[in-house]
CSV table of C-alpha atoms in Angstrom, one decimal:
chain,number,residue,atom,x,y,z
A,636,UNK,CA,-83.6,93.9,-41.8
A,637,UNK,CA,-80.1,91.6,-41.5
A,638,UNK,CA,-82.0,88.9,-42.4
A,639,UNK,CA,-83.4,90.2,-45.5
A,640,UNK,CA,-80.0,91.5,-46.6
A,641,UNK,CA,-78.8,88.1,-46.4
A,642,UNK,CA,-81.8,86.5,-48.3
A,643,UNK,CA,-81.0,89.2,-51.2
A,644,UNK,CA,-77.1,88.0,-51.0
A,645,UNK,CA,-77.8,84.4,-51.1
A,646,UNK,CA,-79.9,84.7,-54.2
A,647,UNK,CA,-77.7,86.9,-56.3
A,648,UNK,CA,-74.8,84.9,-55.6
A,649,UNK,CA,-73.8,82.2,-58.6
A,650,UNK,CA,-73.2,78.6,-57.8
A,651,UNK,CA,-69.6,79.2,-59.4
A,652,UNK,CA,-68.9,81.8,-56.6
A,653,UNK,CA,-70.2,79.4,-54.3
A,654,UNK,CA,-68.4,76.4,-55.0
A,655,UNK,CA,-65.0,78.8,-54.9
A,656,UNK,CA,-65.6,79.9,-51.7
A,657,UNK,CA,-66.2,76.1,-50.8
A,658,UNK,CA,-62.7,75.1,-52.0
A,659,UNK,CA,-61.6,77.7,-49.5
A,660,UNK,CA,-63.4,76.4,-46.8
A,661,UNK,CA,-61.1,74.8,-43.9
A,662,UNK,CA,-62.8,72.7,-41.3
A,663,UNK,CA,-62.0,73.0,-37.8
A,664,UNK,CA,-60.2,69.7,-37.4
A,665,UNK,CA,-59.0,69.5,-41.2
A,666,UNK,CA,-55.5,69.6,-39.2
A,667,UNK,CA,-56.1,66.5,-37.7
A,668,UNK,CA,-57.3,64.3,-40.9
A,669,UNK,CA,-54.0,62.5,-41.4
A,670,UNK,CA,-54.3,61.4,-37.6
A,671,UNK,CA,-57.6,60.2,-37.7
A,672,UNK,CA,-57.0,58.2,-40.7
A,673,UNK,CA,-53.7,56.5,-39.5
A,674,UNK,CA,-56.2,55.8,-36.4
A,675,UNK,CA,-58.1,53.7,-37.4
A,676,UNK,CA,-58.7,50.2,-37.0
A,677,UNK,CA,-60.6,47.3,-37.9
A,678,UNK,CA,-61.4,43.9,-37.0
A,679,UNK,CA,-63.4,42.8,-33.7
A,680,UNK,CA,-62.2,45.9,-31.5
A,681,UNK,CA,-62.2,48.2,-34.5
A,682,UNK,CA,-62.8,51.8,-34.4
A,683,UNK,CA,-63.0,54.2,-36.9
A,684,UNK,CA,-62.5,58.2,-36.8
A,685,UNK,CA,-63.2,61.2,-39.4
A,686,UNK,CA,-64.7,64.5,-39.8
A,687,UNK,CA,-67.6,65.1,-41.8
A,688,UNK,CA,-67.0,68.7,-42.2
A,689,UNK,CA,-69.5,72.0,-43.1
A,690,UNK,CA,-72.9,70.0,-42.7
A,691,UNK,CA,-75.9,72.6,-42.9
A,692,UNK,CA,-76.6,73.2,-39.5
A,693,UNK,CA,-79.9,75.2,-38.7
A,694,UNK,CA,-80.7,76.3,-35.4
A,695,UNK,CA,-84.4,76.5,-35.0
A,696,UNK,CA,-86.8,77.8,-31.7
A,697,UNK,CA,-90.4,77.2,-32.3
A,698,UNK,CA,-93.0,75.7,-30.3
A,699,UNK,CA,-94.3,72.4,-31.2
A,700,UNK,CA,-97.7,72.4,-32.2
A,701,UNK,CA,-98.0,76.0,-32.6
A,702,UNK,CA,-98.4,77.5,-36.6
A,703,UNK,CA,-94.7,78.9,-36.1
A,704,UNK,CA,-93.6,75.1,-35.6
A,705,UNK,CA,-95.8,74.0,-38.5
A,706,UNK,CA,-94.5,76.4,-40.8
A,707,UNK,CA,-91.0,75.2,-39.9
A,708,UNK,CA,-91.8,71.8,-40.4
A,709,UNK,CA,-93.5,72.4,-44.0
A,710,UNK,CA,-90.4,74.5,-45.3
A,711,UNK,CA,-88.1,71.7,-44.1
A,712,UNK,CA,-90.4,68.4,-44.8
A,713,UNK,CA,-89.1,67.1,-41.8
A,714,UNK,CA,-91.6,67.2,-38.8
A,715,UNK,CA,-89.9,68.6,-35.2
A,716,UNK,CA,-89.2,65.7,-33.1
A,717,UNK,CA,-91.5,65.6,-29.8
A,718,UNK,CA,-89.6,64.3,-27.5
A,719,UNK,CA,-85.7,64.3,-25.4
A,720,UNK,CA,-83.5,62.1,-28.0
A,721,UNK,CA,-85.3,61.6,-30.3
A,722,UNK,CA,-84.9,62.9,-34.5
A,723,UNK,CA,-86.4,63.1,-37.4
A,724,UNK,CA,-85.8,62.7,-40.8
A,725,UNK,CA,-87.3,64.4,-44.5
A,726,UNK,CA,-86.3,66.9,-46.8
A,727,UNK,CA,-82.9,66.2,-46.6
A,728,UNK,CA,-82.3,67.2,-42.9
A,729,UNK,CA,-82.3,65.4,-40.2
A,730,UNK,CA,-83.9,67.1,-36.8
A,731,UNK,CA,-82.1,66.7,-33.8
A,732,UNK,CA,-84.3,67.6,-30.3
A,733,UNK,CA,-81.9,69.9,-28.6
A,734,UNK,CA,-84.9,71.5,-25.8
A,735,UNK,CA,-88.4,71.4,-25.7
A,736,UNK,CA,-88.7,74.3,-28.2
A,737,UNK,CA,-85.2,74.5,-29.9
A,738,UNK,CA,-83.7,71.8,-32.7
A,739,UNK,CA,-81.0,71.7,-35.1
A,740,UNK,CA,-81.7,70.9,-38.3
A,741,UNK,CA,-78.6,68.9,-40.0
A,742,UNK,CA,-78.5,68.4,-43.3
A,743,UNK,CA,-77.7,65.6,-45.1
A,744,UNK,CA,-73.8,64.9,-46.2
A,745,UNK,CA,-74.6,65.9,-49.6
A,746,UNK,CA,-74.8,69.5,-48.0
A,747,UNK,CA,-71.6,69.9,-47.3
A,748,UNK,CA,-70.8,70.6,-51.1
A,749,UNK,CA,-71.8,74.3,-51.6
A,750,UNK,CA,-72.4,76.8,-48.8
A,751,UNK,CA,-76.1,76.4,-48.2
A,752,UNK,CA,-76.7,77.5,-44.6
A,753,UNK,CA,-77.5,81.4,-45.2
A,754,UNK,CA,-79.6,80.2,-48.4
A,755,UNK,CA,-81.4,77.9,-46.3
A,756,UNK,CA,-82.1,80.0,-43.4
A,757,UNK,CA,-83.7,82.4,-45.3
A,758,UNK,CA,-86.1,80.2,-47.1
A,759,UNK,CA,-86.7,78.6,-43.9
A,760,UNK,CA,-87.3,81.6,-41.9
A,761,UNK,CA,-89.2,83.1,-44.9
A,762,UNK,CA,-92.1,80.7,-44.0
A,763,UNK,CA,-92.4,82.5,-40.2
A,764,UNK,CA,-93.5,85.8,-42.3
A,765,UNK,CA,-92.3,89.6,-42.4
A,766,UNK,CA,-91.1,91.5,-39.4
A,767,UNK,CA,-94.2,93.0,-37.8
A,768,UNK,CA,-96.0,90.1,-38.4
A,769,UNK,CA,-93.6,87.0,-37.7
A,770,UNK,CA,-94.5,84.2,-35.7
A,771,UNK,CA,-93.1,83.9,-32.8
A,772,UNK,CA,-89.8,81.6,-33.7
A,773,UNK,CA,-86.4,81.8,-35.3
A,774,UNK,CA,-84.4,79.9,-37.9
A,775,UNK,CA,-80.6,80.6,-37.6
A,776,UNK,CA,-77.7,79.4,-39.9
A,777,UNK,CA,-75.4,77.3,-37.5
A,778,UNK,CA,-73.7,75.7,-40.2
A,779,UNK,CA,-70.0,77.1,-39.1
A,780,UNK,CA,-71.3,76.5,-35.1
A,781,UNK,CA,-70.2,72.5,-34.8
A,782,UNK,CA,-68.8,70.4,-36.4
A,783,UNK,CA,-69.2,66.5,-37.2
A,784,UNK,CA,-66.8,63.9,-36.1
A,785,UNK,CA,-68.3,60.2,-37.2
A,786,UNK,CA,-66.9,57.5,-35.1
A,787,UNK,CA,-67.7,53.8,-36.1
A,788,UNK,CA,-66.9,50.2,-35.6
A,789,UNK,CA,-67.3,47.6,-32.8
A,790,UNK,CA,-65.5,49.6,-30.1
A,791,UNK,CA,-66.7,53.1,-31.0
A,792,UNK,CA,-69.8,53.3,-28.1
A,793,UNK,CA,-66.6,52.1,-25.6
A,794,UNK,CA,-64.7,54.8,-26.5
A,795,UNK,CA,-67.5,57.6,-26.1
A,796,UNK,CA,-68.1,55.5,-22.8
A,797,UNK,CA,-64.7,57.0,-21.7
A,798,UNK,CA,-66.1,60.7,-21.8
A,799,UNK,CA,-69.7,60.6,-22.1
A,800,UNK,CA,-72.2,59.6,-18.6
A,801,UNK,CA,-75.1,59.0,-20.4
A,802,UNK,CA,-76.2,55.8,-20.7
A,803,UNK,CA,-75.0,54.6,-24.0
A,804,UNK,CA,-75.9,51.1,-24.2
A,805,UNK,CA,-78.4,50.0,-27.0
A,806,UNK,CA,-81.4,49.3,-24.6
A,807,UNK,CA,-81.3,52.9,-23.7
A,808,UNK,CA,-79.7,54.9,-26.5
A,809,UNK,CA,-81.0,53.4,-30.0
A,810,UNK,CA,-79.8,54.4,-33.6
A,811,UNK,CA,-81.6,57.2,-34.7
A,812,UNK,CA,-81.3,59.1,-31.3
A,813,UNK,CA,-79.1,62.4,-30.4
A,814,UNK,CA,-79.0,63.8,-26.8
A,815,UNK,CA,-76.9,67.0,-26.3
A,816,UNK,CA,-74.4,66.3,-23.1
A,817,UNK,CA,-70.8,66.5,-22.1
A,818,UNK,CA,-67.9,64.6,-23.3
A,819,UNK,CA,-65.2,65.0,-20.9
A,820,UNK,CA,-66.4,68.3,-19.8
A,821,UNK,CA,-66.9,69.1,-23.5
A,822,UNK,CA,-70.8,70.3,-24.3
A,823,UNK,CA,-71.2,68.3,-27.6
A,824,UNK,CA,-74.1,66.6,-29.2
A,825,UNK,CA,-74.3,62.9,-29.3
A,826,UNK,CA,-76.0,61.4,-32.0
A,827,UNK,CA,-76.1,57.5,-32.9
A,828,UNK,CA,-76.7,57.3,-36.7
A,829,UNK,CA,-76.5,53.9,-36.9
A,830,UNK,CA,-76.0,50.4,-35.0
A,831,UNK,CA,-72.3,51.1,-34.3
A,832,UNK,CA,-72.1,54.8,-35.7
A,833,UNK,CA,-72.1,57.7,-33.3
A,834,UNK,CA,-71.4,61.3,-34.5
A,835,UNK,CA,-70.3,63.8,-32.2
A,836,UNK,CA,-70.7,67.4,-32.8
A,837,UNK,CA,-68.5,69.9,-30.9
A,838,UNK,CA,-68.9,73.2,-31.5
A,839,UNK,CA,-65.8,74.8,-34.0
A,840,UNK,CA,-63.6,76.2,-30.8
A,841,UNK,CA,-63.7,72.7,-29.4
A,842,UNK,CA,-63.2,70.5,-32.4
A,843,UNK,CA,-59.0,70.3,-31.9
A,844,UNK,CA,-59.8,69.4,-28.3
A,845,UNK,CA,-62.3,66.9,-28.8
A,846,UNK,CA,-60.3,65.2,-31.9
A,847,UNK,CA,-57.2,64.8,-30.2
A,848,UNK,CA,-59.5,63.3,-27.2
A,849,UNK,CA,-61.2,60.7,-29.4
A,850,UNK,CA,-57.9,59.8,-30.9
A,851,UNK,CA,-56.4,59.1,-27.3
A,852,UNK,CA,-59.2,57.2,-26.6
A,853,UNK,CA,-59.2,55.0,-29.4
A,854,UNK,CA,-55.4,54.1,-28.8
A,855,UNK,CA,-55.9,51.3,-27.0
A,856,UNK,CA,-58.3,49.5,-29.3
A,857,UNK,CA,-55.4,49.0,-31.6
A,858,UNK,CA,-53.4,46.9,-29.5
A,859,UNK,CA,-54.9,43.6,-28.6
A,860,UNK,CA,-57.1,43.5,-25.8
A,861,UNK,CA,-55.3,43.0,-22.3
A,862,UNK,CA,-56.7,40.6,-20.0
B,1474,UNK,CA,-71.8,62.2,-8.8
B,1475,UNK,CA,-75.3,63.4,-8.1
B,1476,UNK,CA,-78.0,62.1,-10.8
B,1477,UNK,CA,-80.2,65.0,-11.1
B,1478,UNK,CA,-83.6,64.3,-13.0
B,1479,UNK,CA,-84.0,67.0,-15.5
B,1480,UNK,CA,-87.9,67.4,-16.5
B,1481,UNK,CA,-87.4,67.6,-19.9
B,1482,UNK,CA,-83.9,65.5,-20.5
B,1483,UNK,CA,-84.2,62.6,-17.4
B,1484,UNK,CA,-81.5,61.9,-14.9
B,1485,UNK,CA,-78.4,63.1,-16.1
B,1486,UNK,CA,-75.0,63.7,-14.0
B,1487,UNK,CA,-75.0,66.9,-11.7
B,1488,UNK,CA,-72.1,68.6,-13.3
B,1489,UNK,CA,-74.3,68.9,-16.5
B,1490,UNK,CA,-76.2,71.4,-13.9
B,1491,UNK,CA,-75.5,75.0,-13.1
B,1492,UNK,CA,-76.9,75.9,-8.9
B,1493,UNK,CA,-79.8,79.1,-9.3
B,1494,UNK,CA,-80.1,79.4,-5.7
B,1495,UNK,CA,-83.3,79.9,-4.0
B,1496,UNK,CA,-86.3,79.4,-5.9
B,1497,UNK,CA,-89.7,81.6,-5.7
B,1498,UNK,CA,-87.9,84.7,-4.6
B,1499,UNK,CA,-90.3,87.1,-6.1
B,1500,UNK,CA,-89.2,90.7,-8.1
B,1501,UNK,CA,-90.3,93.6,-6.5
B,1502,UNK,CA,-93.5,94.8,-7.8
B,1503,UNK,CA,-92.0,98.1,-7.5
B,1504,UNK,CA,-88.5,98.4,-7.3
B,1505,UNK,CA,-88.5,102.3,-7.0
B,1506,UNK,CA,-90.5,102.2,-4.0
B,1507,UNK,CA,-87.7,100.1,-1.9
B,1508,UNK,CA,-85.4,101.3,-0.1
B,1509,UNK,CA,-82.0,100.6,0.2
B,1510,UNK,CA,-82.1,98.3,2.8
B,1511,UNK,CA,-85.4,96.5,1.3
B,1512,UNK,CA,-83.6,96.0,-2.0
B,1513,UNK,CA,-80.7,94.6,-0.9
B,1514,UNK,CA,-82.7,92.4,1.2
B,1515,UNK,CA,-84.5,91.1,-1.9
B,1516,UNK,CA,-80.8,91.2,-3.9
B,1517,UNK,CA,-78.7,89.3,-1.3
B,1518,UNK,CA,-81.0,87.7,1.7
B,1519,UNK,CA,-81.7,84.3,1.0
B,1520,UNK,CA,-82.6,81.0,3.2
B,1521,UNK,CA,-80.4,78.6,4.6
B,1522,UNK,CA,-82.6,76.0,5.9
B,1523,UNK,CA,-81.5,72.7,7.2
B,1524,UNK,CA,-83.7,70.2,5.9
B,1525,UNK,CA,-86.0,70.8,2.7
B,1526,UNK,CA,-85.0,74.0,0.2
B,1527,UNK,CA,-86.8,74.7,-2.9
B,1528,UNK,CA,-83.9,75.8,-4.9
B,1529,UNK,CA,-83.7,76.9,-8.9
B,1530,UNK,CA,-81.4,74.7,-11.2
B,1531,UNK,CA,-80.4,74.6,-14.9
B,1532,UNK,CA,-79.1,72.0,-16.9
B,1533,UNK,CA,-76.9,74.3,-18.9
B,1534,UNK,CA,-75.3,70.7,-20.1
B,1535,UNK,CA,-78.3,69.8,-22.2
B,1536,UNK,CA,-81.6,71.7,-22.5
B,1537,UNK,CA,-80.3,74.8,-21.1
B,1538,UNK,CA,-84.0,75.1,-19.8
B,1539,UNK,CA,-84.3,76.1,-15.5
B,1540,UNK,CA,-86.7,74.4,-13.0
B,1541,UNK,CA,-86.8,74.1,-9.3
B,1542,UNK,CA,-86.2,71.6,-7.1
B,1543,UNK,CA,-86.7,70.7,-3.6
B,1544,UNK,CA,-83.7,69.3,-2.0
B,1545,UNK,CA,-82.6,68.2,1.6
B,1546,UNK,CA,-79.5,70.4,2.5
B,1547,UNK,CA,-78.4,67.4,5.0
B,1548,UNK,CA,-78.4,64.3,2.8
B,1549,UNK,CA,-78.5,66.3,-0.6
B,1550,UNK,CA,-81.3,64.0,-1.5
B,1551,UNK,CA,-83.8,65.6,-4.6
B,1552,UNK,CA,-87.2,65.0,-3.1
B,1553,UNK,CA,-89.2,67.1,-5.6
B,1554,UNK,CA,-88.3,68.1,-9.3
B,1555,UNK,CA,-90.9,70.5,-10.7
B,1556,UNK,CA,-91.3,73.9,-12.9
B,1557,UNK,CA,-93.8,76.6,-12.2
B,1558,UNK,CA,-95.3,77.0,-8.5
B,1559,UNK,CA,-94.0,75.6,-5.7
B,1560,UNK,CA,-95.6,71.8,-4.6
B,1561,UNK,CA,-96.3,73.3,-1.4
B,1562,UNK,CA,-97.4,76.6,-2.4
B,1563,UNK,CA,-99.7,75.2,-4.7
B,1564,UNK,CA,-100.8,72.1,-2.4
B,1565,UNK,CA,-102.1,74.8,-0.2
B,1566,UNK,CA,-104.4,76.5,-2.6
B,1567,UNK,CA,-106.3,73.2,-3.5
B,1568,UNK,CA,-104.0,73.0,-6.4
B,1569,UNK,CA,-103.5,69.3,-7.2
B,1570,UNK,CA,-100.4,69.9,-9.3
């Protein structure tokens, strides 16, 4: 019932209202934006940090290989990743493997402009069918659950390695891979989008702490290396 | 720090896991038929062996799935990690799993 309500709401809200609402949003780490900009460094040991706020995120529960998974894949335009660490892309989404039957579809960077989460959730969830005959699966709007930090530069891996015990060396963690892990006791997703670019997705309530933790971990790279 | 091999995510630090106690404790078929003593025995009484012990673990810092492990309580070494039925019981039934 609630799902149907939100689907109707999403259809009746005009783009204008959505963009007004979008202009009023404040991201979880908005207050750190200046600090992020100042902390960035260039060069051999350079590392930069920015927040990519408001990415559309859909939480997906479906067992791969079932009709529910096929329906979600068709609606998203991307297959569900098969194994731990893998991601897939398509239809304006990257789909991250969270668990054997749990996935997170993250919208491309342009998805942040409008508040697409509810409408997209309704669209993808509708392919699972009506209540009563719904395929066993779920699609939930998680756009406000996590914010996205992007750490890039030659020293990005060194910064993350201070708090992530998973082996981030390129031999075991390649571009296009994403894992669920813990960054200094905080549950996060770590997603390597390019060779020297990592996304860290903490929950919104941890955004301030993780942002400050990253700033602190980055600090040493603004000075010449001490031998 | 122990490295525990999650059946879904591979080896991860023990801090990503939580312990779930003894594995293979069956829920009583008819809880209402139990006496208070039997119910408390189901709820609270667990083995505390020195040596191999079948345990429940959950990878809450990762895939959030439960699995079982046979761990040596003396050396802390994880001997087997599996899901479902105990490999010992499965072996006794002639099941190769």
